[in-house]
Amino acid sequence: MTSIILESIVLSFALAFPATLIAIVANRASHTQLPASSQRWAIGIFITLLGVWFAAAVLLAKANLFTLPADAPQIPRLILLLLGGSLMVWALANFTAAGRAILQATDQSVFMGLQILRVIGFVFLVGWAMGPVPWEFAMPAGLGDIATGILAVFAYKATRSNASNARALIIRVHILGLLDFVAAIGTGVLTSNGYFHLLSTDAPNIVDHYPLVLVPAFFVPLFLTAHILSIQKLLACGHNSPGRRPAGHS
């Protein structure tokens, strides 16, 4: 029963989140000077990337390839996929003409809106309440995600209205969101099977097993990329307002 509930939550988000990202890319592409054919190619490549990535994450998870042996220290494959996936999306946004154009047309309200979806971290609290997820991981990871999502609501509203505190709120979202990732990865490693399994040794974490592993293997890299691209744009605009652009410059 627990597995069914967790799988339902994760798979529902696995449909909604990519659909949201695809809609955003399509919308932002339509605000560029890219030819229609280039826009379609960019959207098609992004859809293909997400599809292959998700399928690979599911197959690897079901083959238990994210679980590490306890007899020798190894860099968790899950972390390699997390960082590699994030780097791949970041590279597409920065080193392709279509990616750069779409990124240029994307304002901070879009990035803050995406971070609102971090509330998906409540699934870790559900797992803890139902038994298989240790509190040492569920509390920092779940509550950190929820707090980031709630703070992102205020940052989103501030950027939409070009409020004077928009930049400060965006920075706070990044600080909290990135610290949450550090805490989640750290406690995830310490509570899961492997050489560094030091916490919850009597009941190992299941975050490296399907379906919960899809959160760090698929969702987190995309959220991390949103952080990085947002910070990149924040640095590029200096101390100018990071909010929405005036009408006609969206």
Short mmCIF file of C-alpha atoms in Angstrom, two decimals:
data_model
loop_
_atom_site.label_atom_id
_atom_site.label_comp_id
_atom_site.label_asym_id
_atom_site.label_seq_id
_atom_site.Cartn_x
_atom_site.Cartn_y
_atom_site.Cartn_z
CA MET A 1 0.00 0.00 0.00
CA THR A 2 2.80 2.42 0.93
CA SER A 3 4.61 1.76 -2.34
CA ILE A 4 1.42 2.35 -4.34
CA ILE A 5 0.76 5.69 -2.65
CA LEU A 6 4.34 6.91 -3.10
CA GLU A 7 4.42 5.74 -6.71
CA SER A 8 1.12 7.51 -7.45
CA ILE A 9 2.43 10.80 -6.06
CA VAL A 10 5.79 10.57 -7.84
CA LEU A 11 4.40 9.47 -11.21
CA SER A 12 1.69 12.13 -11.14
CA PHE A 13 4.37 14.77 -10.66
CA ALA A 14 6.52 13.05 -13.30
CA LEU A 15 3.75 13.84 -15.78
CA ALA A 16 2.87 17.33 -14.57
CA PHE A 17 6.40 18.69 -14.10
CA PRO A 18 7.82 17.91 -17.57
CA ALA A 19 4.56 19.08 -19.16
CA THR A 20 4.96 22.39 -17.34
CA LEU A 21 8.59 22.71 -18.45
CA ILE A 22 7.70 21.95 -22.06
CA ALA A 23 4.90 24.52 -21.99
CA ILE A 24 7.30 27.13 -20.59
CA VAL A 25 9.96 26.43 -23.22
CA ALA A 26 7.33 26.61 -25.99
CA ASN A 27 5.94 29.87 -24.62
CA ARG A 28 9.34 31.49 -24.19
CA ALA A 29 10.45 30.30 -27.65
CA SER A 30 7.44 32.10 -29.13
CA HIS A 31 8.78 35.36 -27.61
CA THR A 32 12.11 35.06 -29.44
CA GLN A 33 13.14 35.98 -32.98
CA LEU A 34 13.79 32.33 -33.77
CA PRO A 35 12.20 30.99 -36.97
CA ALA A 36 9.22 28.72 -36.39
CA SER A 37 11.23 25.71 -37.58
CA SER A 38 13.98 26.44 -35.04
CA GLN A 39 11.41 26.78 -32.28
CA ARG A 40 9.91 23.40 -33.18
CA TRP A 41 13.35 21.79 -33.24
CA ALA A 42 14.24 23.25 -29.86
CA ILE A 43 10.99 22.06 -28.31
CA GLY A 44 11.35 18.64 -29.93
CA ILE A 45 14.90 18.20 -28.65
CA PHE A 46 13.82 19.22 -25.15
CA ILE A 47 10.91 16.77 -25.18
CA THR A 48 13.19 13.99 -26.42
CA LEU A 49 15.78 14.78 -23.76
CA LEU A 50 13.20 14.66 -20.97
CA GLY A 51 11.69 11.44 -22.31
CA VAL A 52 15.00 9.60 -22.64
CA TRP A 53 16.20 10.90 -19.28
CA PHE A 54 13.04 9.81 -17.47
CA ALA A 55 13.03 6.38 -19.12
CA ALA A 56 16.70 5.86 -18.24
CA ALA A 57 16.08 6.90 -14.62
CA VAL A 58 13.20 4.44 -14.31
CA LEU A 59 15.14 1.56 -15.88
CA LEU A 60 18.22 2.17 -13.74
CA ALA A 61 16.08 2.44 -10.61
CA LYS A 62 14.16 -0.75 -11.28
CA ALA A 63 17.46 -2.53 -11.88
CA ASN A 64 18.63 -1.29 -8.44
CA LEU A 65 21.69 0.33 -10.01
CA PHE A 66 21.50 3.33 -7.68
CA THR A 67 22.12 1.14 -4.62
CA LEU A 68 25.78 1.07 -3.56
CA PRO A 69 27.83 -1.72 -1.95
CA ALA A 70 28.84 -1.25 1.68
CA ASP A 71 32.36 -2.67 1.41
CA ALA A 72 34.09 0.18 -0.47
CA PRO A 73 33.59 3.94 -0.81
CA GLN A 74 32.09 5.01 -4.13
CA ILE A 75 30.65 8.22 -5.50
CA PRO A 76 26.90 7.55 -5.57
CA ARG A 77 25.71 7.01 -9.15
CA LEU A 78 22.64 8.99 -8.22
CA ILE A 79 24.74 12.10 -7.56
CA LEU A 80 26.54 11.63 -10.88
CA LEU A 81 23.18 11.48 -12.70
CA LEU A 82 21.90 14.48 -10.76
CA LEU A 83 24.90 16.67 -11.59
CA GLY A 84 25.28 15.31 -15.11
CA GLY A 85 21.64 15.90 -15.97
CA SER A 86 21.74 19.42 -14.63
CA LEU A 87 24.93 20.19 -16.55
CA MET A 88 23.40 18.87 -19.77
CA VAL A 89 20.33 21.13 -19.57
CA TRP A 90 22.50 24.10 -18.55
CA ALA A 91 24.76 23.49 -21.56
CA LEU A 92 21.78 23.38 -23.95
CA ALA A 93 20.59 26.71 -22.57
CA ASN A 94 23.99 28.36 -22.92
CA PHE A 95 25.77 26.76 -25.87
CA THR A 96 23.02 26.50 -28.49
CA ALA A 97 21.57 29.45 -30.36
CA ALA A 98 18.00 28.41 -29.59
CA GLY A 99 18.83 27.80 -25.94
CA ARG A 100 20.42 31.23 -25.54
CA ALA A 101 17.47 32.93 -27.20
CA ILE A 102 14.94 31.12 -25.03
CA LEU A 103 16.97 31.84 -21.88
CA GLN A 104 17.16 35.52 -22.83
CA ALA A 105 13.36 35.57 -23.16
CA THR A 106 12.84 33.93 -19.76
CA ASP A 107 12.44 36.28 -16.82
CA GLN A 108 12.89 35.60 -13.11
CA SER A 109 9.19 35.09 -12.48
CA VAL A 110 9.37 31.90 -14.55
CA PHE A 111 12.25 30.52 -12.49
CA MET A 112 10.53 31.44 -9.23
CA GLY A 113 7.31 29.87 -10.46
CA LEU A 114 9.18 26.63 -11.09
CA GLN A 115 10.63 26.64 -7.57
CA ILE A 116 7.09 26.78 -6.16
CA LEU A 117 6.77 23.20 -7.39
CA ARG A 118 9.45 22.19 -4.89
CA VAL A 119 6.59 21.46 -2.51
CA ILE A 120 6.70 17.98 -4.10
CA GLY A 121 9.13 17.33 -1.24
CA PHE A 122 6.09 16.57 0.89
CA VAL A 123 6.33 13.07 -0.56
CA PHE A 124 9.29 12.43 1.76
CA LEU A 125 7.14 13.34 4.75
CA VAL A 126 4.45 10.97 3.46
CA GLY A 127 7.10 8.24 3.23
CA TRP A 128 8.22 8.98 6.79
CA ALA A 129 4.65 8.98 8.12
CA MET A 130 4.04 5.62 6.46
CA GLY A 131 7.29 4.09 7.70
CA PRO A 132 9.94 3.42 5.03
CA VAL A 133 11.65 6.84 4.94
CA PRO A 134 13.79 7.69 8.03
CA TRP A 135 13.10 10.99 9.76
CA GLU A 136 16.80 11.94 9.58
CA PHE A 137 16.29 12.37 5.84
CA ALA A 138 12.59 13.16 5.55
CA MET A 139 12.62 16.16 7.89
CA PRO A 140 15.45 18.22 6.35
CA ALA A 141 14.67 17.17 2.77
CA GLY A 142 10.89 17.39 2.95
CA LEU A 143 10.55 20.51 5.09
CA GLY A 144 13.37 22.23 3.18
CA ASP A 145 11.61 21.65 -0.14
CA ILE A 146 8.28 22.88 1.21
CA ALA A 147 9.88 25.98 2.73
CA THR A 148 11.61 26.74 -0.58
CA GLY A 149 8.35 26.37 -2.47
CA ILE A 150 6.49 28.67 -0.08
CA LEU A 151 9.23 31.33 -0.20
CA ALA A 152 9.21 31.08 -3.99
CA VAL A 153 5.54 32.12 -3.97
CA PHE A 154 6.50 35.48 -2.46
CA ALA A 155 9.46 35.84 -4.82
CA TYR A 156 7.21 35.06 -7.79
CA LYS A 157 4.69 37.71 -6.78
CA ALA A 158 7.46 40.25 -6.20
CA THR A 159 9.03 39.66 -9.62
CA ARG A 160 5.67 39.82 -11.37
CA SER A 161 5.02 43.24 -9.83
CA ASN A 162 8.62 44.51 -10.08
CA ALA A 163 8.61 45.02 -6.32
CA SER A 164 11.65 46.65 -4.72
CA ASN A 165 12.36 43.53 -2.65
CA ALA A 166 12.18 41.12 -5.61
CA ARG A 167 15.94 40.67 -5.89
CA ALA A 168 16.33 40.02 -2.17
CA LEU A 169 13.55 37.42 -2.24
CA ILE A 170 15.05 35.67 -5.27
CA ILE A 171 18.41 35.47 -3.51
CA ARG A 172 16.74 33.99 -0.42
CA VAL A 173 15.02 31.36 -2.55
CA HIS A 174 18.38 30.37 -4.02
CA ILE A 175 20.12 30.23 -0.65
CA LEU A 176 17.37 28.17 0.95
CA GLY A 177 16.84 25.97 -2.09
CA LEU A 178 20.51 25.14 -2.57
CA LEU A 179 21.09 24.52 1.14
CA ASP A 180 18.11 22.18 1.04
CA PHE A 181 19.76 20.22 -1.78
CA VAL A 182 22.98 19.94 0.22
CA ALA A 183 21.10 18.73 3.29
CA ALA A 184 18.98 16.29 1.28
CA ILE A 185 21.96 14.81 -0.56
CA GLY A 186 24.01 14.56 2.63
CA THR A 187 21.31 12.92 4.72
CA GLY A 188 20.29 10.79 1.76
CA VAL A 189 23.79 9.32 1.50
CA LEU A 190 24.10 8.87 5.27
CA THR A 191 20.76 7.06 5.60
CA SER A 192 20.95 4.86 2.47
CA ASN A 193 22.74 1.56 1.91
CA GLY A 194 26.39 2.03 1.09
CA TYR A 195 29.81 2.69 2.60
CA PHE A 196 28.68 5.97 4.17
CA HIS A 197 25.51 4.56 5.72
CA LEU A 198 25.85 5.95 9.25
CA LEU A 199 22.28 6.96 10.14
CA SER A 200 19.12 4.87 10.39
CA THR A 201 21.19 1.70 10.03
CA ASP A 202 18.34 -0.52 11.22
CA ALA A 203 15.95 0.81 8.56
CA PRO A 204 17.81 2.09 5.45
CA ASN A 205 16.34 4.88 3.37
CA ILE A 206 14.45 3.92 0.21
CA VAL A 207 15.25 7.17 -1.61
CA ASP A 208 17.71 5.21 -3.79
CA HIS A 209 14.93 2.82 -4.83
CA TYR A 210 12.02 3.20 -7.25
CA PRO A 211 9.79 5.25 -7.11
CA LEU A 212 11.33 7.83 -4.71
CA VAL A 213 14.66 7.75 -6.53
CA LEU A 214 12.99 9.62 -9.41
CA VAL A 215 13.00 12.73 -7.22
CA PRO A 216 16.81 13.07 -7.06
CA ALA A 217 17.38 11.34 -10.41
CA PHE A 218 14.93 13.39 -12.50
CA PHE A 219 13.25 16.24 -10.62
CA VAL A 220 16.15 17.64 -8.60
CA PRO A 221 18.52 18.16 -11.58
CA LEU A 222 15.84 20.23 -13.31
CA PHE A 223 15.19 22.31 -10.20
CA LEU A 224 18.95 22.72 -9.76
CA THR A 225 19.30 23.93 -13.35
CA ALA A 226 16.52 26.46 -12.75
CA HIS A 227 18.51 27.74 -9.77
CA ILE A 228 21.72 28.03 -11.79
CA LEU A 229 20.11 29.75 -14.79
CA SER A 230 18.27 32.16 -12.51
CA ILE A 231 21.47 33.05 -10.65
CA GLN A 232 23.24 33.46 -13.98
CA LYS A 233 20.64 35.97 -15.14
CA LEU A 234 20.62 37.69 -11.75
CA LEU A 235 24.37 38.27 -12.00
CA ALA A 236 24.06 39.44 -15.60
CA CYS A 237 21.52 42.14 -14.74
CA GLY A 238 23.64 43.45 -11.84
CA HIS A 239 21.61 45.58 -9.46
CA ASN A 240 18.89 46.32 -12.01
CA SER A 241 15.38 45.11 -11.28
CA PRO A 242 15.21 41.32 -11.80
CA GLY A 243 11.46 41.38 -12.27
CA ARG A 244 9.40 41.21 -15.43
CA ARG A 245 10.41 43.25 -18.41
CA PRO A 246 8.25 46.11 -19.57
CA ALA A 247 5.51 45.33 -22.04
CA GLY A 248 6.88 44.76 -25.52
CA HIS A 249 10.19 43.35 -24.19
CA SER A 250 8.98 40.01 -22.85
#
